[in-house]
Amino acid sequence: MSNRKRAVSFLCALCMMFSILIVTRPAPVYAESLSEQLEQTRQEKKDLEDKIEALRADKDKIIQEKDLLDQRNDKLRVEVNLIQRQSDETQARIEELTAQEKEQYELFCKQVRQEEERGTVSYWSVIFKSASFSDLLARLDFVGEVMDYDRKVIQNLQDTRKQLSEDKAALEQQKAELVSAQQELQAQINAASELIRDFEETEAGHQALLDQAASDEKRIQELIRQQQISSGESAGYIWPTNATRYITSPYGDRWCPYHGWEYHNGVDIGAAYGTSVLAANNGTVIQAGWNGGYGISVMISHPDGITTLYGHMCDWNVSVGQKVSQGQVIGWCGSTGNSTGPHIHYTMYKGSGTLNPLNYLPGYIPYDW
C-alpha cells in the first residue's frame, strides 16, 4: 500500500515539474550577433573617414574622394539597416515577453489562491497521514516539490519582468540611434553629391569627368562584346522602377548650364534614395558592383542583343552570371559615382551604340528639360 502511495506522489510531483517547463519559461538569452556586426560596420566607417580626411586637401583627387565617400555612405546605410533589424527584433521580443508575462502572472495568481485555500496546516496533515516511514519520505518529497514549484513561478515572473523592462529601454535607445543614423546618412549623401556638383562646375573637373566617362564607355563596350548572349527575341521592356515616371535628363544632346551642349548616352529617372530598381527584361547579369563613374551599377544582357545598364545605385542584389526575370529587384536607387543626387541612370546598348530609352518608357514625364 505504501509503495502505491509513493508512486502516486511521485507522479504528481512529476506532473508539476512538467508544467513548470511548459508554462513558466525563463526569459531567453539573446544573441549579440547584430551588435557585433554594428560595431564592425562602425569601425569600417571610421577607417574610411580617416582615408577621406587624408585626401580632402588634394583637389586633384576629387573623384577618388567621392569614391571613398560613397563607400563610407554604404557603411552608414548598413549601419541604419542593422539598427532597424535590432529594433525589429527587440520589438518582437517585447511582444513575446508580454504574452509570457501574462501567462506567468495568471499562474502566480492561481498558486496564491491555492495556497490560501490549502493553508500551512494542510502540509502538516499531508505529512502526518503517512502510513509508513517510506510513505512519509514520499510525502515530504511531494511537499518539497510543491514549494520549489511555487518559488520557481515567482522567480520566472520576476525574471520575465526584468527582461521586459530592459528590452523596453533598449528599444527606446535603438529608435533614437536609428533617427540619428538616418539623418547622418542623408546629410552625408547630400555632402557627397555637392562635392561632385562643385567639381563639375570647374573646367578641369568637367574635363576629368568627361575623360572618365569616355574610359568607362570603352571598357563597357568591350565587356558587352565579350559577354553578349544573343539567342532570340525578348519580351517588351518595362520601366526599371515602379515608383516614378519622371525623366530628369533625356537621351542624346543635353544642355549643361556650365559647359554647353554635351551627349548623354541614357536617361536619368528621378527617384528617391532606396527606391527598388527592376530588371527591364529577362536576361543574364554581366556586371554587378562598382563600375567607374556609374558608381554601383548592374548590367544585364538580354536575348535580343540589347544590354541594359542601371547606374548610381546605393546597393545591388544580383551577381554576375545570374539569370534574372523581368521586374526582379536588382538593386536600389542611390547617388554613387559621378552623380549629383539620387536617381537611376538607365542606358540601353545595342551593337556598338546605344538606343533611346524613351522609346521603351511609355508615359514618361519630362522634368525640367
mmCIF file of C-alpha atoms in Angstrom:
data_model
loop_
_atom_site.group_PDB
_atom_site.id
_atom_site.type_symbol
_atom_site.label_atom_id
_atom_site.label_comp_id
_atom_site.label_asym_id
_atom_site.label_seq_id
_atom_site.Cartn_x
_atom_site.Cartn_y
_atom_site.Cartn_z
ATOM 1 C CA MET A 1 0.000 0.000 0.000
ATOM 2 C CA SER A 2 2.810 2.431 0.925
ATOM 3 C CA ASN A 3 4.649 1.775 -2.356
ATOM 4 C CA ARG A 4 1.461 2.567 -4.307
ATOM 5 C CA LYS A 5 1.022 5.872 -2.448
ATOM 6 C CA ARG A 6 4.651 6.754 -3.046
ATOM 7 C CA ALA A 7 4.211 6.110 -6.771
ATOM 8 C CA VAL A 8 1.130 8.354 -6.866
ATOM 9 C CA SER A 9 3.010 11.128 -5.042
ATOM 10 C CA PHE A 10 5.942 10.803 -7.419
ATOM 11 C CA LEU A 11 3.635 11.068 -10.442
ATOM 12 C CA CYS A 12 2.003 14.211 -9.010
ATOM 13 C CA ALA A 13 5.382 15.834 -8.491
ATOM 14 C CA LEU A 14 6.461 14.823 -12.000
ATOM 15 C CA CYS A 15 3.347 16.412 -13.496
ATOM 16 C CA MET A 16 4.059 19.632 -11.603
ATOM 17 C CA MET A 17 7.644 19.709 -12.853
ATOM 18 C CA PHE A 18 6.431 19.144 -16.416
ATOM 19 C CA SER A 19 4.034 22.079 -16.096
ATOM 20 C CA ILE A 20 6.952 24.248 -14.953
ATOM 21 C CA LEU A 21 8.778 23.541 -18.220
ATOM 22 C CA ILE A 22 5.703 24.364 -20.322
ATOM 23 C CA VAL A 23 4.212 27.393 -18.562
ATOM 24 C CA THR A 24 6.987 29.077 -16.643
ATOM 25 C CA ARG A 25 9.545 29.545 -19.406
ATOM 26 C CA PRO A 26 12.528 31.571 -18.187
ATOM 27 C CA ALA A 27 13.437 34.763 -20.019
ATOM 28 C CA PRO A 28 15.646 33.785 -23.005
ATOM 29 C CA VAL A 29 19.233 34.914 -23.532
ATOM 30 C CA TYR A 30 19.575 36.813 -26.809
ATOM 31 C CA ALA A 31 22.494 36.637 -29.236
ATOM 32 C CA GLU A 32 24.825 39.594 -29.683
ATOM 33 C CA SER A 33 25.485 38.987 -33.400
ATOM 34 C CA LEU A 34 23.742 42.170 -34.600
ATOM 35 C CA SER A 35 25.608 44.270 -32.040
ATOM 36 C CA GLU A 36 28.895 42.741 -33.193
ATOM 37 C CA GLN A 37 28.056 43.431 -36.846
ATOM 38 C CA LEU A 38 27.129 47.008 -35.940
ATOM 39 C CA GLU A 39 30.425 47.549 -34.124
ATOM 40 C CA GLN A 40 32.400 46.155 -37.069
ATOM 41 C CA THR A 41 30.498 48.353 -39.539
ATOM 42 C CA ARG A 42 31.160 51.452 -37.456
ATOM 43 C CA GLN A 43 34.877 50.630 -37.317
ATOM 44 C CA GLU A 44 34.994 50.171 -41.112
ATOM 45 C CA LYS A 45 33.191 53.504 -41.497
ATOM 46 C CA LYS A 46 35.783 55.210 -39.276
ATOM 47 C CA ASP A 47 38.650 53.716 -41.318
ATOM 48 C CA LEU A 48 37.119 55.155 -44.493
ATOM 49 C CA GLU A 49 36.648 58.540 -42.835
ATOM 50 C CA ASP A 50 40.355 58.578 -41.994
ATOM 51 C CA LYS A 51 41.190 57.938 -45.677
ATOM 52 C CA ILE A 52 38.765 60.674 -46.771
ATOM 53 C CA GLU A 53 40.393 63.164 -44.407
ATOM 54 C CA ALA A 54 43.823 62.329 -45.839
ATOM 55 C CA LEU A 55 42.555 63.063 -49.387
ATOM 56 C CA ARG A 56 40.484 66.133 -48.605
ATOM 57 C CA ALA A 57 43.294 68.660 -49.102
ATOM 58 C CA ASP A 58 44.225 67.314 -52.547
ATOM 59 C CA LYS A 59 41.909 68.946 -55.108
ATOM 60 C CA ASP A 60 43.296 66.705 -57.883
ATOM 61 C CA LYS A 61 41.765 63.644 -56.243
ATOM 62 C CA ILE A 62 38.121 64.709 -56.015
ATOM 63 C CA ILE A 63 36.863 61.663 -57.934
ATOM 64 C CA GLN A 64 38.842 59.366 -55.648
ATOM 65 C CA GLU A 65 37.451 61.204 -52.629
ATOM 66 C CA LYS A 66 33.904 60.787 -53.994
ATOM 67 C CA ASP A 67 34.512 57.055 -54.342
ATOM 68 C CA LEU A 68 35.562 56.866 -50.699
ATOM 69 C CA LEU A 69 32.565 58.959 -49.660
ATOM 70 C CA ASP A 70 30.293 56.513 -51.476
ATOM 71 C CA GLN A 71 31.932 53.601 -49.663
ATOM 72 C CA ARG A 72 31.584 55.393 -46.325
ATOM 73 C CA ASN A 73 27.928 56.142 -47.060
ATOM 74 C CA ASP A 74 27.393 52.479 -47.872
ATOM 75 C CA LYS A 75 28.662 51.612 -44.379
ATOM 76 C CA LEU A 76 26.262 54.190 -42.974
ATOM 77 C CA ARG A 77 23.427 52.545 -44.901
ATOM 78 C CA VAL A 78 24.414 49.147 -43.489
ATOM 79 C CA GLU A 79 24.503 50.715 -40.018
ATOM 80 C CA VAL A 80 20.965 52.060 -40.482
ATOM 81 C CA ASN A 81 19.737 48.638 -41.626
ATOM 82 C CA LEU A 82 21.380 46.851 -38.688
ATOM 83 C CA ILE A 83 19.879 49.265 -36.161
ATOM 84 C CA GLN A 84 16.483 48.773 -37.821
ATOM 85 C CA ARG A 85 16.875 44.994 -37.519
ATOM 86 C CA GLN A 86 17.884 45.367 -33.871
ATOM 87 C CA SER A 87 14.809 47.476 -33.244
ATOM 88 C CA ASP A 88 12.527 44.994 -35.024
ATOM 89 C CA GLU A 89 13.946 42.059 -33.055
ATOM 90 C CA THR A 90 13.612 43.920 -29.763
ATOM 91 C CA GLN A 91 10.004 44.805 -30.580
ATOM 92 C CA ALA A 92 9.277 41.139 -31.355
ATOM 93 C CA ARG A 93 10.879 40.088 -28.047
ATOM 94 C CA ILE A 94 8.771 42.619 -26.147
ATOM 95 C CA GLU A 95 5.603 41.203 -27.689
ATOM 96 C CA GLU A 96 6.704 37.653 -26.849
ATOM 97 C CA LEU A 97 7.669 38.538 -23.280
ATOM 98 C CA THR A 98 4.448 40.484 -22.728
ATOM 99 C CA ALA A 99 2.425 37.380 -23.607
ATOM 100 C CA GLN A 100 4.726 35.245 -21.445
ATOM 101 C CA GLU A 101 4.378 37.645 -18.511
ATOM 102 C CA LYS A 102 0.574 37.414 -18.774
ATOM 103 C CA GLU A 103 0.709 33.607 -18.595
ATOM 104 C CA GLN A 104 3.123 33.644 -15.680
ATOM 105 C CA TYR A 105 1.126 36.237 -13.755
ATOM 106 C CA GLU A 106 -2.077 34.222 -14.183
ATOM 107 C CA LEU A 107 -0.233 31.121 -12.945
ATOM 108 C CA PHE A 108 1.129 33.095 -9.977
ATOM 109 C CA CYS A 109 -2.382 34.275 -9.025
ATOM 110 C CA LYS A 110 -3.642 30.722 -9.306
ATOM 111 C CA GLN A 111 -0.900 29.487 -6.983
ATOM 112 C CA VAL A 112 -1.642 32.224 -4.440
ATOM 113 C CA ARG A 113 -5.326 31.266 -4.415
ATOM 114 C CA GLN A 114 -4.420 27.608 -3.912
ATOM 115 C CA GLU A 115 -2.066 28.493 -1.061
ATOM 116 C CA GLU A 116 -4.825 30.491 0.633
ATOM 117 C CA GLU A 117 -7.268 27.601 0.280
ATOM 118 C CA ARG A 118 -4.771 24.973 1.339
ATOM 119 C CA GLY A 119 -3.028 26.848 4.175
ATOM 120 C CA THR A 120 0.071 25.767 6.067
ATOM 121 C CA VAL A 121 -1.864 23.251 8.191
ATOM 122 C CA SER A 122 -2.674 21.187 5.118
ATOM 123 C CA TYR A 123 1.021 20.481 4.544
ATOM 124 C CA TRP A 124 1.329 19.080 8.090
ATOM 125 C CA SER A 125 -1.817 16.980 7.629
ATOM 126 C CA VAL A 126 -0.361 15.504 4.433
ATOM 127 C CA ILE A 127 2.795 14.517 6.309
ATOM 128 C CA PHE A 128 1.135 13.135 9.482
ATOM 129 C CA LYS A 129 -1.285 10.987 7.484
ATOM 130 C CA SER A 130 1.579 8.882 6.185
ATOM 131 C CA ALA A 131 1.019 5.144 6.643
ATOM 132 C CA SER A 132 4.697 4.201 6.926
ATOM 133 C CA PHE A 133 8.181 5.645 7.023
ATOM 134 C CA SER A 134 8.655 5.164 3.278
ATOM 135 C CA ASP A 135 5.290 6.833 2.694
ATOM 136 C CA LEU A 136 6.423 9.728 4.928
ATOM 137 C CA LEU A 137 9.536 10.205 2.803
ATOM 138 C CA ALA A 138 7.407 10.243 -0.335
ATOM 139 C CA ARG A 139 5.068 12.839 1.179
ATOM 140 C CA LEU A 140 7.989 15.025 2.262
ATOM 141 C CA ASP A 141 9.367 14.881 -1.281
ATOM 142 C CA PHE A 142 5.969 15.873 -2.649
ATOM 143 C CA VAL A 143 5.658 18.884 -0.301
ATOM 144 C CA GLY A 144 9.177 19.972 -1.246
ATOM 145 C CA GLU A 145 8.316 19.768 -4.938
ATOM 146 C CA VAL A 146 5.220 21.956 -4.397
ATOM 147 C CA MET A 147 7.246 24.592 -2.523
ATOM 148 C CA ASP A 148 10.008 24.566 -5.171
ATOM 149 C CA TYR A 149 7.349 24.956 -7.845
ATOM 150 C CA ASP A 150 5.854 27.983 -6.072
ATOM 151 C CA ARG A 151 9.267 29.615 -5.765
ATOM 152 C CA LYS A 152 10.028 28.963 -9.434
ATOM 153 C CA VAL A 153 6.720 30.542 -10.512
ATOM 154 C CA ILE A 154 7.647 33.723 -8.618
ATOM 155 C CA GLN A 155 11.271 33.742 -9.850
ATOM 156 C CA ASN A 156 10.307 33.264 -13.501
ATOM 157 C CA LEU A 157 7.759 36.071 -13.287
ATOM 158 C CA GLN A 158 10.421 38.377 -11.802
ATOM 159 C CA ASP A 159 12.972 37.375 -14.489
ATOM 160 C CA THR A 160 10.485 37.989 -17.300
ATOM 161 C CA ARG A 161 9.529 41.413 -15.956
ATOM 162 C CA LYS A 162 13.198 42.365 -15.587
ATOM 163 C CA GLN A 163 13.973 41.311 -19.180
ATOM 164 C CA LEU A 164 10.873 43.137 -20.404
ATOM 165 C CA SER A 165 11.956 46.338 -18.678
ATOM 166 C CA GLU A 166 15.478 46.081 -20.159
ATOM 167 C CA ASP A 167 14.133 45.451 -23.661
ATOM 168 C CA LYS A 168 11.777 48.433 -23.494
ATOM 169 C CA ALA A 169 14.676 50.685 -22.501
ATOM 170 C CA ALA A 170 16.832 49.197 -25.280
ATOM 171 C CA LEU A 171 14.077 49.802 -27.830
ATOM 172 C CA GLU A 172 13.876 53.499 -26.967
ATOM 173 C CA GLN A 173 17.655 53.826 -27.350
ATOM 174 C CA GLN A 174 17.618 51.952 -30.674
ATOM 175 C CA LYS A 175 14.860 54.202 -32.010
ATOM 176 C CA ALA A 176 16.905 57.285 -31.099
ATOM 177 C CA GLU A 177 20.028 55.787 -32.733
ATOM 178 C CA LEU A 178 18.031 54.943 -35.865
ATOM 179 C CA VAL A 179 16.764 58.508 -36.286
ATOM 180 C CA SER A 180 20.278 59.871 -35.748
ATOM 181 C CA ALA A 181 21.838 57.421 -38.222
ATOM 182 C CA GLN A 182 19.190 58.163 -40.866
ATOM 183 C CA GLN A 183 19.787 61.892 -40.524
ATOM 184 C CA GLU A 184 23.552 61.401 -40.751
ATOM 185 C CA LEU A 185 23.169 59.229 -43.863
ATOM 186 C CA GLN A 186 21.044 61.839 -45.628
ATOM 187 C CA ALA A 187 23.462 64.622 -44.686
ATOM 188 C CA GLN A 188 26.461 62.640 -45.961
ATOM 189 C CA ILE A 189 24.701 61.740 -49.227
ATOM 190 C CA ASN A 190 23.974 65.435 -49.761
ATOM 191 C CA ALA A 191 27.609 66.333 -48.974
ATOM 192 C CA ALA A 192 28.938 63.749 -51.445
ATOM 193 C CA SER A 193 26.582 64.966 -54.168
ATOM 194 C CA GLU A 194 27.598 68.570 -53.504
ATOM 195 C CA LEU A 195 31.274 67.639 -53.842
ATOM 196 C CA ILE A 196 30.873 66.212 -57.351
ATOM 197 C CA ARG A 197 28.472 69.032 -58.331
ATOM 198 C CA ASP A 198 31.042 71.686 -57.390
ATOM 199 C CA PHE A 199 33.782 69.707 -59.152
ATOM 200 C CA GLU A 200 31.713 69.514 -62.349
ATOM 201 C CA GLU A 201 31.260 73.285 -62.413
ATOM 202 C CA THR A 202 35.007 73.810 -62.834
ATOM 203 C CA GLU A 203 36.603 73.443 -66.277
ATOM 204 C CA ALA A 204 39.210 70.966 -65.030
ATOM 205 C CA GLY A 205 36.634 68.983 -63.127
ATOM 206 C CA HIS A 206 34.242 68.816 -66.055
ATOM 207 C CA GLN A 207 37.025 67.580 -68.337
ATOM 208 C CA ALA A 208 38.073 64.969 -65.778
ATOM 209 C CA LEU A 209 34.518 63.638 -65.619
ATOM 210 C CA LEU A 210 34.281 63.574 -69.439
ATOM 211 C CA ASP A 211 37.578 61.691 -69.642
ATOM 212 C CA GLN A 212 36.389 59.139 -67.117
ATOM 213 C CA ALA A 213 33.073 58.742 -68.948
ATOM 214 C CA ALA A 214 34.907 58.051 -72.224
ATOM 215 C CA SER A 215 37.124 55.498 -70.494
ATOM 216 C CA ASP A 216 34.081 53.872 -68.894
ATOM 217 C CA GLU A 217 32.286 53.563 -72.246
ATOM 218 C CA LYS A 218 35.290 51.953 -73.911
ATOM 219 C CA ARG A 219 35.544 49.416 -71.091
ATOM 220 C CA ILE A 220 31.779 48.750 -71.088
ATOM 221 C CA GLN A 221 31.650 48.192 -74.857
ATOM 222 C CA GLU A 222 34.449 45.646 -74.552
ATOM 223 C CA LEU A 223 32.567 43.903 -71.719
ATOM 224 C CA ILE A 224 29.403 43.789 -73.837
ATOM 225 C CA ARG A 225 31.360 42.397 -76.798
ATOM 226 C CA GLN A 226 32.765 39.615 -74.639
ATOM 227 C CA GLN A 227 29.608 38.785 -72.687
ATOM 228 C CA GLN A 228 26.687 39.474 -75.031
ATOM 229 C CA ILE A 229 24.473 36.428 -75.453
ATOM 230 C CA SER A 230 22.033 36.754 -78.384
ATOM 231 C CA SER A 231 19.569 33.888 -78.588
ATOM 232 C CA GLY A 232 16.312 35.292 -79.935
ATOM 233 C CA GLU A 233 13.671 37.867 -79.222
ATOM 234 C CA SER A 234 12.851 39.432 -75.853
ATOM 235 C CA ALA A 235 9.516 40.378 -74.424
ATOM 236 C CA GLY A 236 8.633 44.066 -74.327
ATOM 237 C CA TYR A 237 10.745 46.198 -71.988
ATOM 238 C CA ILE A 238 9.286 47.670 -68.812
ATOM 239 C CA TRP A 239 10.273 50.614 -66.665
ATOM 240 C CA PRO A 240 13.233 49.870 -64.360
ATOM 241 C CA THR A 241 11.187 51.191 -61.433
ATOM 242 C CA ASN A 242 7.548 51.234 -60.376
ATOM 243 C CA ALA A 243 7.954 54.320 -58.201
ATOM 244 C CA THR A 244 8.164 57.162 -60.728
ATOM 245 C CA ARG A 245 7.758 58.199 -64.353
ATOM 246 C CA TYR A 246 9.844 61.389 -64.189
ATOM 247 C CA ILE A 247 12.757 61.760 -66.601
ATOM 248 C CA THR A 248 15.113 64.388 -65.186
ATOM 249 C CA SER A 249 17.637 64.214 -68.033
ATOM 250 C CA PRO A 250 16.881 62.891 -71.555
ATOM 251 C CA TYR A 251 18.864 60.825 -74.038
ATOM 252 C CA GLY A 252 21.202 62.472 -76.563
ATOM 253 C CA ASP A 253 22.387 66.057 -76.626
ATOM 254 C CA ARG A 254 21.546 67.960 -73.467
ATOM 255 C CA TRP A 255 22.361 71.410 -72.208
ATOM 256 C CA CYS A 256 24.856 71.777 -69.373
ATOM 257 C CA PRO A 257 24.435 75.166 -67.649
ATOM 258 C CA TYR A 258 28.205 75.360 -67.080
ATOM 259 C CA HIS A 259 29.723 73.898 -70.254
ATOM 260 C CA GLY A 260 27.122 73.998 -73.029
ATOM 261 C CA TRP A 261 25.859 71.057 -75.062
ATOM 262 C CA GLU A 262 27.004 67.541 -74.208
ATOM 263 C CA TYR A 263 25.976 63.983 -75.073
ATOM 264 C CA HIS A 264 24.040 61.770 -72.655
ATOM 265 C CA ASN A 265 24.016 58.060 -73.558
ATOM 266 C CA GLY A 266 20.943 57.186 -71.483
ATOM 267 C CA VAL A 267 18.232 58.773 -69.368
ATOM 268 C CA ASP A 268 18.121 59.790 -65.731
ATOM 269 C CA ILE A 269 14.997 58.699 -63.878
ATOM 270 C CA GLY A 270 14.224 60.840 -60.840
ATOM 271 C CA ALA A 271 13.731 58.527 -57.851
ATOM 272 C CA ALA A 272 14.146 58.669 -54.100
ATOM 273 C CA TYR A 273 17.133 57.134 -52.356
ATOM 274 C CA GLY A 274 16.470 53.433 -51.698
ATOM 275 C CA THR A 275 13.830 53.021 -54.427
ATOM 276 C CA SER A 276 13.846 49.486 -55.881
ATOM 277 C CA VAL A 277 15.498 49.144 -59.303
ATOM 278 C CA LEU A 278 13.950 46.458 -61.540
ATOM 279 C CA ALA A 279 15.264 44.388 -64.433
ATOM 280 C CA ALA A 280 13.626 45.833 -67.562
ATOM 281 C CA ASN A 281 13.578 42.396 -69.195
ATOM 282 C CA ASN A 282 14.691 38.803 -68.770
ATOM 283 C CA GLY A 283 18.404 38.274 -69.166
ATOM 284 C CA THR A 284 21.800 37.408 -67.703
ATOM 285 C CA VAL A 285 23.781 39.699 -65.388
ATOM 286 C CA ILE A 286 27.188 40.509 -66.905
ATOM 287 C CA GLN A 287 28.273 43.173 -64.375
ATOM 288 C CA ALA A 288 27.286 43.954 -60.794
ATOM 289 C CA GLY A 289 29.053 46.253 -58.350
ATOM 290 C CA TRP A 290 31.366 49.214 -58.807
ATOM 291 C CA ASN A 291 31.553 50.499 -62.380
ATOM 292 C CA GLY A 292 33.678 53.649 -62.660
ATOM 293 C CA GLY A 293 31.727 56.873 -62.988
ATOM 294 C CA TYR A 294 28.450 54.938 -62.885
ATOM 295 C CA GLY A 295 29.208 54.060 -59.278
ATOM 296 C CA ILE A 296 27.380 50.921 -58.245
ATOM 297 C CA SER A 297 25.678 49.536 -61.329
ATOM 298 C CA VAL A 298 24.203 46.374 -62.821
ATOM 299 C CA MET A 299 24.374 45.373 -66.481
ATOM 300 C CA ILE A 300 22.044 42.766 -67.984
ATOM 301 C CA SER A 301 22.461 41.058 -71.357
ATOM 302 C CA HIS A 302 19.108 40.268 -72.998
ATOM 303 C CA PRO A 303 18.346 37.592 -75.613
ATOM 304 C CA ASP A 304 17.602 40.148 -78.361
ATOM 305 C CA GLY A 305 21.128 41.596 -78.277
ATOM 306 C CA ILE A 306 20.279 44.595 -76.096
ATOM 307 C CA THR A 307 22.249 45.228 -72.889
ATOM 308 C CA THR A 308 20.772 47.452 -70.185
ATOM 309 C CA LEU A 309 22.780 49.367 -67.582
ATOM 310 C CA TYR A 310 21.370 50.691 -64.304
ATOM 311 C CA GLY A 311 23.751 53.169 -62.660
ATOM 312 C CA HIS A 312 24.408 55.172 -59.486
ATOM 313 C CA MET A 313 22.685 52.650 -57.195
ATOM 314 C CA CYS A 314 23.366 52.504 -53.457
ATOM 315 C CA ASP A 315 23.433 48.686 -53.453
ATOM 316 C CA TRP A 316 22.867 45.711 -55.742
ATOM 317 C CA ASN A 317 21.020 42.442 -55.307
ATOM 318 C CA VAL A 318 22.372 40.137 -58.064
ATOM 319 C CA SER A 319 25.651 38.544 -59.155
ATOM 320 C CA VAL A 320 27.480 38.079 -62.470
ATOM 321 C CA GLY A 321 26.151 35.081 -64.395
ATOM 322 C CA GLN A 322 22.793 35.111 -62.615
ATOM 323 C CA LYS A 323 19.618 34.738 -64.690
ATOM 324 C CA VAL A 324 17.079 37.445 -63.840
ATOM 325 C CA SER A 325 13.413 37.813 -64.671
ATOM 326 C CA GLN A 326 11.632 40.905 -65.906
ATOM 327 C CA GLY A 327 10.570 43.039 -62.928
ATOM 328 C CA GLN A 328 13.005 41.372 -60.497
ATOM 329 C CA VAL A 329 14.639 43.710 -57.957
ATOM 330 C CA ILE A 330 18.312 44.027 -58.916
ATOM 331 C CA GLY A 331 19.307 46.924 -56.630
ATOM 332 C CA TRP A 332 18.293 50.203 -55.062
ATOM 333 C CA CYS A 333 18.496 53.811 -56.219
ATOM 334 C CA GLY A 334 21.371 55.888 -54.876
ATOM 335 C CA SER A 335 23.899 58.522 -55.847
ATOM 336 C CA THR A 336 27.197 56.642 -56.140
ATOM 337 C CA GLY A 337 29.862 57.511 -58.704
ATOM 338 C CA ASN A 338 29.724 60.758 -60.659
ATOM 339 C CA SER A 339 26.240 61.674 -59.510
ATOM 340 C CA THR A 340 24.899 64.936 -58.103
ATOM 341 C CA GLY A 341 21.834 63.419 -56.419
ATOM 342 C CA PRO A 342 19.801 60.202 -56.136
ATOM 343 C CA HIS A 343 18.492 58.936 -59.485
ATOM 344 C CA ILE A 344 18.531 55.873 -61.749
ATOM 345 C CA HIS A 345 20.768 56.226 -64.800
ATOM 346 C CA TYR A 346 19.410 53.881 -67.486
ATOM 347 C CA THR A 347 21.284 53.083 -70.708
ATOM 348 C CA MET A 348 20.291 50.633 -73.466
ATOM 349 C CA TYR A 349 23.208 49.351 -75.581
ATOM 350 C CA LYS A 350 22.769 47.699 -78.986
ATOM 351 C CA GLY A 351 25.768 46.612 -81.011
ATOM 352 C CA SER A 352 28.440 49.293 -80.704
ATOM 353 C CA GLY A 353 25.960 52.074 -79.983
ATOM 354 C CA THR A 354 23.056 52.991 -77.736
ATOM 355 C CA LEU A 355 19.287 53.220 -78.095
ATOM 356 C CA ASN A 356 16.982 55.969 -76.913
ATOM 357 C CA PRO A 357 15.366 54.500 -73.751
ATOM 358 C CA LEU A 358 12.479 56.978 -74.076
ATOM 359 C CA ASN A 359 11.170 54.808 -76.943
ATOM 360 C CA TYR A 360 10.804 51.978 -74.399
ATOM 361 C CA LEU A 361 9.435 54.047 -71.472
ATOM 362 C CA PRO A 362 5.743 54.743 -72.168
ATOM 363 C CA GLY A 363 4.102 57.524 -70.203
ATOM 364 C CA TYR A 364 7.334 59.251 -69.196
ATOM 365 C CA ILE A 365 7.077 62.769 -67.780
ATOM 366 C CA PRO A 366 9.799 65.292 -68.753
ATOM 367 C CA TYR A 367 11.069 67.109 -65.673
ATOM 368 C CA ASP A 368 12.960 70.394 -66.035
ATOM 369 C CA TRP A 369 14.196 69.863 -69.620
#
